[in-house]
Amino acid sequence: MTDITPVLVERVEAAVRATSGVRDVYRSGSLVSNIVGAGAAAIGLRAGGDPVVVVSSEESGVRVEATLGIDFVPGAGETLRAVRAAVDEALDEEGARLSSIVLTVAYVHSRENRA
């Protein structure tokens, strides 16, 4: 099993955010868990700047979960492949191995809204 350190989590999240085609990264999980988490941050029980990419340890390596807002172009498939490659590279730099990845596209930004 891999030790999940704050540095590892930050590196993975930074890699996801820096991937071309990724516009936003949202907290993974259900609506209810996100509302509870936002409430906890609002009353000071949890830091508001906590990572939104979930990085956890499994027997065979590291599991990563992220929910993304992506650009219409280059397209979901290409963007998701690029995110996976970026996560692989970030983990490799920390001496860790990707065992599974769950990427959810929550929103596709239209061409007209490109900023």
PDB file of N, CA, C and O in Angstrom, residues 36-76:
ATOM      1  N   VAL A  36     -22.987  18.762   3.040  1.00  0.00           N
ATOM      2  CA  VAL A  36     -22.484  18.595   4.413  1.00  0.00           C
ATOM      3  C   VAL A  36     -21.057  19.134   4.509  1.00  0.00           C
ATOM      4  O   VAL A  36     -20.712  19.851   5.456  1.00  0.00           O
ATOM      5  N   GLY A  37     -20.236  18.826   3.523  1.00  0.00           N
ATOM      6  CA  GLY A  37     -18.857  19.315   3.526  1.00  0.00           C
ATOM      7  C   GLY A  37     -18.785  20.828   3.441  1.00  0.00           C
ATOM      8  O   GLY A  37     -17.984  21.463   4.141  1.00  0.00           O
ATOM      9  N   ALA A  38     -19.623  21.439   2.610  1.00  0.00           N
ATOM     10  CA  ALA A  38     -19.643  22.898   2.494  1.00  0.00           C
ATOM     11  C   ALA A  38     -20.100  23.526   3.812  1.00  0.00           C
ATOM     12  O   ALA A  38     -19.556  24.549   4.243  1.00  0.00           O
ATOM     13  N   GLY A  39     -21.074  22.902   4.466  1.00  0.00           N
ATOM     14  CA  GLY A  39     -21.537  23.392   5.758  1.00  0.00           C
ATOM     15  C   GLY A  39     -20.447  23.300   6.814  1.00  0.00           C
ATOM     16  O   GLY A  39     -20.250  24.227   7.607  1.00  0.00           O
ATOM     17  N   ALA A  40     -19.719  22.201   6.812  1.00  0.00           N
ATOM     18  CA  ALA A  40     -18.620  22.021   7.769  1.00  0.00           C
ATOM     19  C   ALA A  40     -17.534  23.070   7.547  1.00  0.00           C
ATOM     20  O   ALA A  40     -16.979  23.619   8.508  1.00  0.00           O
ATOM     21  N   ALA A  41     -17.244  23.378   6.300  1.00  0.00           N
ATOM     22  CA  ALA A  41     -16.246  24.411   6.005  1.00  0.00           C
ATOM     23  C   ALA A  41     -16.746  25.781   6.450  1.00  0.00           C
ATOM     24  O   ALA A  41     -15.983  26.593   6.987  1.00  0.00           O
ATOM     25  N   ALA A  42     -18.040  26.037   6.247  1.00  0.00           N
ATOM     26  CA  ALA A  42     -18.609  27.336   6.599  1.00  0.00           C
ATOM     27  C   ALA A  42     -18.552  27.613   8.101  1.00  0.00           C
ATOM     28  O   ALA A  42     -18.372  28.761   8.513  1.00  0.00           O
ATOM     29  N   ILE A  43     -18.702  26.574   8.915  1.00  0.00           N
ATOM     30  CA  ILE A  43     -18.666  26.789  10.372  1.00  0.00           C
ATOM     31  C   ILE A  43     -17.297  26.483  10.974  1.00  0.00           C
ATOM     32  O   ILE A  43     -17.137  26.479  12.180  1.00  0.00           O
ATOM     33  N   GLY A  44     -16.312  26.230  10.109  1.00  0.00           N
ATOM     34  CA  GLY A  44     -14.944  26.076  10.578  1.00  0.00           C
ATOM     35  C   GLY A  44     -14.542  24.685  11.006  1.00  0.00           C
ATOM     36  O   GLY A  44     -13.481  24.501  11.598  1.00  0.00           O
ATOM     37  N   LEU A  45     -15.366  23.678  10.725  1.00  0.00           N
ATOM     38  CA  LEU A  45     -15.009  22.311  11.107  1.00  0.00           C
ATOM     39  C   LEU A  45     -14.092  21.646  10.082  1.00  0.00           C
ATOM     40  O   LEU A  45     -13.462  20.641  10.377  1.00  0.00           O
ATOM     41  N   ARG A  46     -14.049  22.221   8.894  1.00  0.00           N
ATOM     42  CA  ARG A  46     -13.185  21.682   7.848  1.00  0.00           C
ATOM     43  C   ARG A  46     -12.675  22.855   7.019  1.00  0.00           C
ATOM     44  O   ARG A  46     -13.403  23.805   6.781  1.00  0.00           O
ATOM     45  N   ALA A  47     -11.431  22.762   6.587  1.00  0.00           N
ATOM     46  CA  ALA A  47     -10.857  23.835   5.780  1.00  0.00           C
ATOM     47  C   ALA A  47     -11.549  23.896   4.427  1.00  0.00           C
ATOM     48  O   ALA A  47     -11.809  22.873   3.806  1.00  0.00           O
ATOM     49  N   GLY A  48     -11.867  25.100   3.980  1.00  0.00           N
ATOM     50  CA  GLY A  48     -12.521  25.280   2.695  1.00  0.00           C
ATOM     51  C   GLY A  48     -11.622  24.956   1.521  1.00  0.00           C
ATOM     52  O   GLY A  48     -12.091  24.669   0.435  1.00  0.00           O
ATOM     53  N   GLY A  49     -10.319  24.989   1.713  1.00  0.00           N
ATOM     54  CA  GLY A  49      -9.378  24.739   0.628  1.00  0.00           C
ATOM     55  C   GLY A  49      -8.929  23.294   0.531  1.00  0.00           C
ATOM     56  O   GLY A  49      -7.923  23.002  -0.093  1.00  0.00           O
ATOM     57  N   ASP A  50      -9.667  22.385   1.164  1.00  0.00           N
ATOM     58  CA  ASP A  50      -9.309  20.966   1.090  1.00  0.00           C
ATOM     59  C   ASP A  50      -9.274  20.510  -0.367  1.00  0.00           C
ATOM     60  O   ASP A  50     -10.029  21.012  -1.196  1.00  0.00           O
ATOM     61  N   PRO A  51      -8.428  19.527  -0.675  1.00  0.00           N
ATOM     62  CA  PRO A  51      -8.359  19.013  -2.041  1.00  0.00           C
ATOM     63  C   PRO A  51      -9.714  18.472  -2.504  1.00  0.00           C
ATOM     64  O   PRO A  51     -10.481  17.938  -1.717  1.00  0.00           O
ATOM     65  N   VAL A  52      -9.995  18.642  -3.792  1.00  0.00           N
ATOM     66  CA  VAL A  52     -11.247  18.133  -4.333  1.00  0.00           C
ATOM     67  C   VAL A  52     -11.042  16.831  -5.102  1.00  0.00           C
ATOM     68  O   VAL A  52     -11.999  16.120  -5.376  1.00  0.00           O
ATOM     69  N   VAL A  53      -9.804  16.526  -5.434  1.00  0.00           N
ATOM     70  CA  VAL A  53      -9.496  15.247  -6.062  1.00  0.00           C
ATOM     71  C   VAL A  53      -9.265  14.232  -4.951  1.00  0.00           C
ATOM     72  O   VAL A  53      -8.509  14.488  -4.018  1.00  0.00           O
ATOM     73  N   VAL A  54      -9.938  13.096  -5.049  1.00  0.00           N
ATOM     74  CA  VAL A  54      -9.812  12.059  -4.021  1.00  0.00           C
ATOM     75  C   VAL A  54      -8.650  11.137  -4.401  1.00  0.00           C
ATOM     76  O   VAL A  54      -8.630  10.566  -5.491  1.00  0.00           O
ATOM     77  N   VAL A  55      -7.707  11.008  -3.492  1.00  0.00           N
ATOM     78  CA  VAL A  55      -6.553  10.126  -3.688  1.00  0.00           C
ATOM     79  C   VAL A  55      -6.531   9.179  -2.504  1.00  0.00           C
ATOM     80  O   VAL A  55      -6.446   9.607  -1.360  1.00  0.00           O
ATOM     81  N   SER A  56      -6.640   7.883  -2.787  1.00  0.00           N
ATOM     82  CA  SER A  56      -6.676   6.905  -1.705  1.00  0.00           C
ATOM     83  C   SER A  56      -5.791   5.713  -2.033  1.00  0.00           C
ATOM     84  O   SER A  56      -5.470   5.452  -3.193  1.00  0.00           O
ATOM     85  N   SER A  57      -5.417   4.998  -0.997  1.00  0.00           N
ATOM     86  CA  SER A  57      -4.528   3.856  -1.135  1.00  0.00           C
ATOM     87  C   SER A  57      -5.322   2.571  -1.316  1.00  0.00           C
ATOM     88  O   SER A  57      -6.355   2.377  -0.670  1.00  0.00           O
ATOM     89  N   GLU A  58      -4.860   1.730  -2.225  1.00  0.00           N
ATOM     90  CA  GLU A  58      -5.410   0.397  -2.436  1.00  0.00           C
ATOM     91  C   GLU A  58      -4.263  -0.599  -2.329  1.00  0.00           C
ATOM     92  O   GLU A  58      -3.097  -0.220  -2.332  1.00  0.00           O
ATOM     93  N   GLU A  59      -4.596  -1.865  -2.258  1.00  0.00           N
ATOM     94  CA  GLU A  59      -3.569  -2.914  -2.184  1.00  0.00           C
ATOM     95  C   GLU A  59      -2.538  -2.793  -3.305  1.00  0.00           C
ATOM     96  O   GLU A  59      -1.349  -2.942  -3.085  1.00  0.00           O
ATOM     97  N   SER A  60      -3.008  -2.519  -4.523  1.00  0.00           N
ATOM     98  CA  SER A  60      -2.114  -2.536  -5.684  1.00  0.00           C
ATOM     99  C   SER A  60      -1.603  -1.161  -6.092  1.00  0.00           C
ATOM    100  O   SER A  60      -0.963  -1.025  -7.132  1.00  0.00           O
ATOM    101  N   GLY A  61      -1.886  -0.120  -5.305  1.00  0.00           N
ATOM    102  CA  GLY A  61      -1.390   1.204  -5.655  1.00  0.00           C
ATOM    103  C   GLY A  61      -2.301   2.309  -5.166  1.00  0.00           C
ATOM    104  O   GLY A  61      -2.825   2.246  -4.061  1.00  0.00           O
ATOM    105  N   VAL A  62      -2.520   3.295  -6.026  1.00  0.00           N
ATOM    106  CA  VAL A  62      -3.283   4.483  -5.661  1.00  0.00           C
ATOM    107  C   VAL A  62      -4.523   4.592  -6.531  1.00  0.00           C
ATOM    108  O   VAL A  62      -4.466   4.412  -7.744  1.00  0.00           O
ATOM    109  N   ARG A  63      -5.635   4.906  -5.886  1.00  0.00           N
ATOM    110  CA  ARG A  63      -6.902   5.149  -6.593  1.00  0.00           C
ATOM    111  C   ARG A  63      -7.124   6.659  -6.622  1.00  0.00           C
ATOM    112  O   ARG A  63      -6.951   7.339  -5.605  1.00  0.00           O
ATOM    113  N   VAL A  64      -7.518   7.177  -7.779  1.00  0.00           N
ATOM    114  CA  VAL A  64      -7.772   8.601  -7.946  1.00  0.00           C
ATOM    115  C   VAL A  64      -9.187   8.780  -8.483  1.00  0.00           C
ATOM    116  O   VAL A  64      -9.599   8.069  -9.398  1.00  0.00           O
ATOM    117  N   GLU A  65      -9.916   9.734  -7.891  1.00  0.00           N
ATOM    118  CA  GLU A  65     -11.264  10.074  -8.359  1.00  0.00           C
ATOM    119  C   GLU A  65     -11.338  11.583  -8.539  1.00  0.00           C
ATOM    120  O   GLU A  65     -10.924  12.328  -7.656  1.00  0.00           O
ATOM    121  N   ALA A  66     -11.866  12.001  -9.691  1.00  0.00           N
ATOM    122  CA  ALA A  66     -12.015  13.432  -9.953  1.00  0.00           C
ATOM    123  C   ALA A  66     -13.257  13.670 -10.794  1.00  0.00           C
ATOM    124  O   ALA A  66     -13.605  12.857 -11.650  1.00  0.00           O
ATOM    125  N   THR A  67     -13.905  14.784 -10.531  1.00  0.00           N
ATOM    126  CA  THR A  67     -15.065  15.210 -11.304  1.00  0.00           C
ATOM    127  C   THR A  67     -14.671  16.508 -11.999  1.00  0.00           C
ATOM    128  O   THR A  67     -14.212  17.447 -11.352  1.00  0.00           O
ATOM    129  N   LEU A  68     -14.839  16.525 -13.317  1.00  0.00           N
ATOM    130  CA  LEU A  68     -14.263  17.586 -14.130  1.00  0.00           C
ATOM    131  C   LEU A  68     -15.286  18.396 -14.909  1.00  0.00           C
ATOM    132  O   LEU A  68     -16.312  17.870 -15.346  1.00  0.00           O
ATOM    133  N   GLY A  69     -14.955  19.642 -15.117  1.00  0.00           N
ATOM    134  CA  GLY A  69     -15.603  20.484 -16.112  1.00  0.00           C
ATOM    135  C   GLY A  69     -14.588  20.628 -17.230  1.00  0.00           C
ATOM    136  O   GLY A  69     -13.441  21.014 -16.983  1.00  0.00           O
ATOM    137  N   ILE A  70     -14.963  20.271 -18.436  1.00  0.00           N
ATOM    138  CA  ILE A  70     -13.995  20.253 -19.534  1.00  0.00           C
ATOM    139  C   ILE A  70     -14.451  21.158 -20.674  1.00  0.00           C
ATOM    140  O   ILE A  70     -15.614  21.508 -20.792  1.00  0.00           O
ATOM    141  N   ASP A  71     -13.503  21.504 -21.537  1.00  0.00           N
ATOM    142  CA  ASP A  71     -13.799  22.267 -22.741  1.00  0.00           C
ATOM    143  C   ASP A  71     -14.473  21.372 -23.765  1.00  0.00           C
ATOM    144  O   ASP A  71     -14.213  20.161 -23.827  1.00  0.00           O
ATOM    145  N   PHE A  72     -15.319  21.973 -24.592  1.00  0.00           N
ATOM    146  CA  PHE A  72     -15.987  21.256 -25.683  1.00  0.00           C
ATOM    147  C   PHE A  72     -14.955  20.660 -26.642  1.00  0.00           C
ATOM    148  O   PHE A  72     -15.095  19.543 -27.109  1.00  0.00           O
ATOM    149  N   VAL A  73     -13.936  21.432 -26.929  1.00  0.00           N
ATOM    150  CA  VAL A  73     -12.844  20.982 -27.790  1.00  0.00           C
ATOM    151  C   VAL A  73     -11.621  20.927 -26.904  1.00  0.00           C
ATOM    152  O   VAL A  73     -11.367  21.868 -26.168  1.00  0.00           O
ATOM    153  N   PRO A  74     -10.860  19.895 -26.833  1.00  0.00           N
ATOM    154  CA  PRO A  74     -10.654  18.839 -27.801  1.00  0.00           C
ATOM    155  C   PRO A  74     -11.613  17.661 -27.689  1.00  0.00           C
ATOM    156  O   PRO A  74     -11.545  16.747 -28.493  1.00  0.00           O
ATOM    157  N   GLY A  75     -12.455  17.609 -26.705  1.00  0.00           N
ATOM    158  CA  GLY A  75     -13.392  16.500 -26.553  1.00  0.00           C
ATOM    159  C   GLY A  75     -13.101  15.699 -25.304  1.00  0.00           C
ATOM    160  O   GLY A  75     -11.988  15.696 -24.784  1.00  0.00           O
ATOM    161  N   ALA A  76     -14.135  15.011 -24.838  1.00  0.00           N
ATOM    162  CA  ALA A  76     -14.039  14.281 -23.571  1.00  0.00           C
ATOM    163  C   ALA A  76     -13.003  13.172 -23.602  1.00  0.00           C
ATOM    164  O   ALA A  76     -12.195  13.050 -22.683  1.00  0.00           O
TER     165      ALA A  76
END
